[in-house]
Amino acid sequence: EGFDLANSPVALCKKMIFGKELVMTTTNGTNAALLSKRAGRLVAASFLNLERINGFLESEGGRIELQCAGSSGRVSLEDVLLAGAIVSGLGMGCTDDGCTLASLLYESAKSDLESFFIENGFHARRLLSLGFGDDISFCARINMYNLLPLWRDGGFVRG
């Protein structure tokens, strides 16, 4: 209620949103961003912009903290895999077991993320059962966009 667009990335078409300012809110993503807003820099990452994110993080240097938003207050397989992809892409040394697990999981799944999501991810199976299989396929694509969403003035903007 009160929303003009659905939460499906596939349902959005370029002509609906091109050149417009959008406001998007999600329960888990919004909470994760608000918990992380004291960071020196805050970016939103996905498999779709992985290379851009890793390039930005490499150029920034310094300490990097990865915040996985999860789903319904729980760990999300997709988020952990993305954290592992960032760690692997940067060649970072892990400082705890969570980082090591994420990296190892990504390395074992990277050849077919979509299948791995569907076979092992609770949230992906739920989306599939609701008819959103195209969203899973879309979100499993790597480096489709060269976008850098940066947190500024209470929201993410193009960096």
PDB file of C-alpha atoms in Angstrom:
ATOM      1  CA  GLU A   1       0.000   0.000   0.000  1.00  0.00           C
ATOM      2  CA  GLY A   2       1.330   3.420  -0.918  1.00  0.00           C
ATOM      3  CA  PHE A   3       3.880   2.087  -3.401  1.00  0.00           C
ATOM      4  CA  ASP A   4       3.885   2.698  -7.143  1.00  0.00           C
ATOM      5  CA  LEU A   5       6.232  -0.116  -8.187  1.00  0.00           C
ATOM      6  CA  ALA A   6       6.729  -3.736  -7.208  1.00  0.00           C
ATOM      7  CA  ASN A   7       9.815  -5.108  -5.449  1.00  0.00           C
ATOM      8  CA  SER A   8      10.798  -7.128  -8.524  1.00  0.00           C
ATOM      9  CA  PRO A   9      13.869  -5.933 -10.452  1.00  0.00           C
ATOM     10  CA  VAL A  10      12.570  -7.654 -13.576  1.00  0.00           C
ATOM     11  CA  ALA A  11       9.237  -5.816 -13.360  1.00  0.00           C
ATOM     12  CA  LEU A  12      10.975  -2.444 -13.645  1.00  0.00           C
ATOM     13  CA  CYS A  13      11.535  -1.272 -17.171  1.00  0.00           C
ATOM     14  CA  LYS A  14      13.978   1.438 -18.167  1.00  0.00           C
ATOM     15  CA  LYS A  15      11.380   3.833 -19.557  1.00  0.00           C
ATOM     16  CA  MET A  16       9.440   3.719 -16.267  1.00  0.00           C
ATOM     17  CA  ILE A  17      12.402   4.887 -14.198  1.00  0.00           C
ATOM     18  CA  PHE A  18      14.969   6.518 -16.510  1.00  0.00           C
ATOM     19  CA  GLY A  19      15.793  10.066 -15.430  1.00  0.00           C
ATOM     20  CA  LYS A  20      13.593   9.865 -12.349  1.00  0.00           C
ATOM     21  CA  GLU A  21      14.446   9.980  -8.698  1.00  0.00           C
ATOM     22  CA  LEU A  22      13.258   6.799  -7.013  1.00  0.00           C
ATOM     23  CA  VAL A  23      12.706   6.100  -3.361  1.00  0.00           C
ATOM     24  CA  MET A  24      13.002   2.454  -2.413  1.00  0.00           C
ATOM     25  CA  THR A  25      12.626   0.950   0.993  1.00  0.00           C
ATOM     26  CA  THR A  26      13.134  -2.626   2.085  1.00  0.00           C
ATOM     27  CA  THR A  27      12.869  -3.991   5.584  1.00  0.00           C
ATOM     28  CA  ASN A  28      16.260  -5.672   5.682  1.00  0.00           C
ATOM     29  CA  GLY A  29      18.247  -3.421   3.339  1.00  0.00           C
ATOM     30  CA  THR A  30      17.073  -0.222   4.985  1.00  0.00           C
ATOM     31  CA  ASN A  31      17.901  -1.551   8.462  1.00  0.00           C
ATOM     32  CA  ALA A  32      21.367  -2.689   7.333  1.00  0.00           C
ATOM     33  CA  ALA A  33      22.080   0.736   5.822  1.00  0.00           C
ATOM     34  CA  LEU A  34      20.928   2.557   8.941  1.00  0.00           C
ATOM     35  CA  LEU A  35      23.076   0.313  11.157  1.00  0.00           C
ATOM     36  CA  SER A  36      26.085   1.041   8.934  1.00  0.00           C
ATOM     37  CA  LYS A  37      25.636   4.766   8.379  1.00  0.00           C
ATOM     38  CA  ARG A  38      28.501   5.706  10.721  1.00  0.00           C
ATOM     39  CA  ALA A  39      30.944   4.144   8.276  1.00  0.00           C
ATOM     40  CA  GLY A  40      33.268   6.511   6.438  1.00  0.00           C
ATOM     41  CA  ARG A  41      31.770   5.332   3.138  1.00  0.00           C
ATOM     42  CA  LEU A  42      28.727   3.147   2.607  1.00  0.00           C
ATOM     43  CA  VAL A  43      27.971   1.443  -0.707  1.00  0.00           C
ATOM     44  CA  ALA A  44      25.248  -0.962  -1.832  1.00  0.00           C
ATOM     45  CA  ALA A  45      26.608  -4.049  -3.545  1.00  0.00           C
ATOM     46  CA  SER A  46      25.140  -6.858  -5.606  1.00  0.00           C
ATOM     47  CA  PHE A  47      26.407  -9.423  -8.056  1.00  0.00           C
ATOM     48  CA  LEU A  48      25.113  -7.068 -10.755  1.00  0.00           C
ATOM     49  CA  ASN A  49      27.698  -4.390  -9.859  1.00  0.00           C
ATOM     50  CA  LEU A  50      30.381  -6.573  -8.250  1.00  0.00           C
ATOM     51  CA  GLU A  51      33.317  -5.412 -10.373  1.00  0.00           C
ATOM     52  CA  ARG A  52      32.467  -1.743  -9.793  1.00  0.00           C
ATOM     53  CA  ILE A  53      32.166  -2.308  -6.051  1.00  0.00           C
ATOM     54  CA  ASN A  54      35.465  -4.183  -5.845  1.00  0.00           C
ATOM     55  CA  GLY A  55      37.206  -1.481  -7.893  1.00  0.00           C
ATOM     56  CA  PHE A  56      35.877   1.196  -5.568  1.00  0.00           C
ATOM     57  CA  LEU A  57      36.894  -0.720  -2.441  1.00  0.00           C
ATOM     58  CA  GLU A  58      40.394  -1.294  -3.821  1.00  0.00           C
ATOM     59  CA  SER A  59      40.812   2.400  -4.610  1.00  0.00           C
ATOM     60  CA  GLU A  60      39.560   3.477  -1.178  1.00  0.00           C
ATOM     61  CA  GLY A  61      41.882   1.190   0.757  1.00  0.00           C
ATOM     62  CA  GLY A  62      41.650   0.884   4.510  1.00  0.00           C
ATOM     63  CA  ARG A  63      39.371  -1.264   6.592  1.00  0.00           C
ATOM     64  CA  ILE A  64      36.358  -2.844   4.915  1.00  0.00           C
ATOM     65  CA  GLU A  65      33.307  -4.128   6.765  1.00  0.00           C
ATOM     66  CA  LEU A  66      30.680  -6.143   4.937  1.00  0.00           C
ATOM     67  CA  GLN A  67      27.107  -5.954   6.225  1.00  0.00           C
ATOM     68  CA  CYS A  68      24.765  -8.693   5.023  1.00  0.00           C
ATOM     69  CA  ALA A  69      21.164  -7.482   5.215  1.00  0.00           C
ATOM     70  CA  GLY A  70      19.603 -10.950   5.285  1.00  0.00           C
ATOM     71  CA  SER A  71      15.962 -11.812   4.804  1.00  0.00           C
ATOM     72  CA  SER A  72      13.258 -11.620   7.470  1.00  0.00           C
ATOM     73  CA  GLY A  73      15.874 -11.038  10.149  1.00  0.00           C
ATOM     74  CA  ARG A  74      17.828 -14.158   9.226  1.00  0.00           C
ATOM     75  CA  VAL A  75      21.012 -14.958   7.357  1.00  0.00           C
ATOM     76  CA  SER A  76      20.531 -15.031   3.590  1.00  0.00           C
ATOM     77  CA  LEU A  77      22.554 -17.423   1.452  1.00  0.00           C
ATOM     78  CA  GLU A  78      22.636 -14.894  -1.377  1.00  0.00           C
ATOM     79  CA  ASP A  79      24.088 -12.192   0.888  1.00  0.00           C
ATOM     80  CA  VAL A  80      26.761 -14.516   2.261  1.00  0.00           C
ATOM     81  CA  LEU A  81      27.722 -15.531  -1.282  1.00  0.00           C
ATOM     82  CA  LEU A  82      28.018 -11.879  -2.306  1.00  0.00           C
ATOM     83  CA  ALA A  83      30.226 -11.144   0.705  1.00  0.00           C
ATOM     84  CA  GLY A  84      32.372 -14.105  -0.334  1.00  0.00           C
ATOM     85  CA  ALA A  85      32.555 -12.789  -3.899  1.00  0.00           C
ATOM     86  CA  ILE A  86      33.779  -9.418  -2.635  1.00  0.00           C
ATOM     87  CA  VAL A  87      36.367 -11.036  -0.369  1.00  0.00           C
ATOM     88  CA  SER A  88      37.563 -13.336  -3.165  1.00  0.00           C
ATOM     89  CA  GLY A  89      37.637 -10.535  -5.727  1.00  0.00           C
ATOM     90  CA  LEU A  90      39.743  -8.315  -3.516  1.00  0.00           C
ATOM     91  CA  GLY A  91      42.040 -11.110  -2.398  1.00  0.00           C
ATOM     92  CA  MET A  92      41.446  -9.961   1.159  1.00  0.00           C
ATOM     93  CA  GLY A  93      42.734 -11.875   4.106  1.00  0.00           C
ATOM     94  CA  CYS A  94      39.938 -12.970   6.410  1.00  0.00           C
ATOM     95  CA  THR A  95      39.946 -11.876  10.027  1.00  0.00           C
ATOM     96  CA  ASP A  96      37.209 -14.218  11.264  1.00  0.00           C
ATOM     97  CA  ASP A  97      35.422 -17.464  10.485  1.00  0.00           C
ATOM     98  CA  GLY A  98      32.407 -15.722   8.944  1.00  0.00           C
ATOM     99  CA  CYS A  99      34.619 -14.145   6.303  1.00  0.00           C
ATOM    100  CA  THR A 100      36.353 -17.464   5.634  1.00  0.00           C
ATOM    101  CA  LEU A 101      33.025 -19.295   5.321  1.00  0.00           C
ATOM    102  CA  ALA A 102      31.657 -16.692   2.909  1.00  0.00           C
ATOM    103  CA  SER A 103      34.756 -16.863   0.734  1.00  0.00           C
ATOM    104  CA  LEU A 104      34.843 -20.676   0.656  1.00  0.00           C
ATOM    105  CA  LEU A 105      31.124 -20.871  -0.095  1.00  0.00           C
ATOM    106  CA  TYR A 106      31.425 -18.424  -2.991  1.00  0.00           C
ATOM    107  CA  GLU A 107      34.402 -20.273  -4.474  1.00  0.00           C
ATOM    108  CA  SER A 108      32.394 -23.508  -4.438  1.00  0.00           C
ATOM    109  CA  ALA A 109      29.287 -21.916  -5.993  1.00  0.00           C
ATOM    110  CA  LYS A 110      30.593 -19.310  -8.450  1.00  0.00           C
ATOM    111  CA  SER A 111      30.378 -21.484 -11.565  1.00  0.00           C
ATOM    112  CA  ASP A 112      26.542 -21.524 -11.416  1.00  0.00           C
ATOM    113  CA  LEU A 113      25.157 -19.085  -8.865  1.00  0.00           C
ATOM    114  CA  GLU A 114      21.569 -19.313 -10.039  1.00  0.00           C
ATOM    115  CA  SER A 115      21.408 -23.085  -9.581  1.00  0.00           C
ATOM    116  CA  PHE A 116      23.173 -22.807  -6.235  1.00  0.00           C
ATOM    117  CA  PHE A 117      20.633 -20.219  -5.055  1.00  0.00           C
ATOM    118  CA  ILE A 118      17.687 -22.381  -6.101  1.00  0.00           C
ATOM    119  CA  GLU A 119      19.073 -25.651  -4.772  1.00  0.00           C
ATOM    120  CA  ASN A 120      20.238 -24.280  -1.429  1.00  0.00           C
ATOM    121  CA  GLY A 121      18.660 -20.914  -0.683  1.00  0.00           C
ATOM    122  CA  PHE A 122      15.462 -20.684   1.311  1.00  0.00           C
ATOM    123  CA  HIS A 123      14.643 -17.218  -0.021  1.00  0.00           C
ATOM    124  CA  ALA A 124      15.313 -18.205  -3.643  1.00  0.00           C
ATOM    125  CA  ARG A 125      13.039 -21.233  -3.334  1.00  0.00           C
ATOM    126  CA  ARG A 126      10.346 -19.037  -1.813  1.00  0.00           C
ATOM    127  CA  LEU A 127      10.619 -16.551  -4.684  1.00  0.00           C
ATOM    128  CA  LEU A 128      10.485 -19.413  -7.164  1.00  0.00           C
ATOM    129  CA  SER A 129       7.307 -20.775  -5.551  1.00  0.00           C
ATOM    130  CA  LEU A 130       5.728 -17.313  -5.872  1.00  0.00           C
ATOM    131  CA  GLY A 131       6.522 -17.130  -9.592  1.00  0.00           C
ATOM    132  CA  PHE A 132       9.589 -14.874  -9.384  1.00  0.00           C
ATOM    133  CA  GLY A 133      12.107 -17.213 -11.016  1.00  0.00           C
ATOM    134  CA  ASP A 134      13.106 -14.483 -13.470  1.00  0.00           C
ATOM    135  CA  ASP A 135      14.202 -12.307 -10.533  1.00  0.00           C
ATOM    136  CA  ILE A 136      16.543 -15.056  -9.329  1.00  0.00           C
ATOM    137  CA  SER A 137      18.066 -15.398 -12.806  1.00  0.00           C
ATOM    138  CA  PHE A 138      18.478 -11.645 -13.090  1.00  0.00           C
ATOM    139  CA  CYS A 139      20.078 -11.161  -9.671  1.00  0.00           C
ATOM    140  CA  ALA A 140      22.532 -14.034 -10.250  1.00  0.00           C
ATOM    141  CA  ARG A 141      24.116 -12.181 -13.181  1.00  0.00           C
ATOM    142  CA  ILE A 142      27.572 -10.811 -12.538  1.00  0.00           C
ATOM    143  CA  ASN A 143      28.865  -7.377 -13.598  1.00  0.00           C
ATOM    144  CA  MET A 144      25.839  -6.329 -15.607  1.00  0.00           C
ATOM    145  CA  TYR A 145      26.018  -2.727 -14.384  1.00  0.00           C
ATOM    146  CA  ASN A 146      28.842  -0.289 -13.719  1.00  0.00           C
ATOM    147  CA  LEU A 147      26.969   1.486 -10.939  1.00  0.00           C
ATOM    148  CA  LEU A 148      28.216   2.640  -7.554  1.00  0.00           C
ATOM    149  CA  PRO A 149      25.368   3.381  -5.118  1.00  0.00           C
ATOM    150  CA  LEU A 150      26.847   5.636  -2.397  1.00  0.00           C
ATOM    151  CA  TRP A 151      25.067   6.672   0.803  1.00  0.00           C
ATOM    152  CA  ARG A 152      24.617  10.451   0.958  1.00  0.00           C
ATOM    153  CA  ASP A 153      22.183  12.559   2.941  1.00  0.00           C
ATOM    154  CA  GLY A 154      20.083   9.645   4.159  1.00  0.00           C
ATOM    155  CA  GLY A 155      19.883   7.606   0.958  1.00  0.00           C
ATOM    156  CA  PHE A 156      21.800   5.940  -1.835  1.00  0.00           C
ATOM    157  CA  VAL A 157      22.702   8.002  -4.894  1.00  0.00           C
ATOM    158  CA  ARG A 158      24.716   7.245  -8.006  1.00  0.00           C
ATOM    159  CA  GLY A 159      28.410   7.600  -7.178  1.00  0.00           C
TER     160      GLY A 159
END
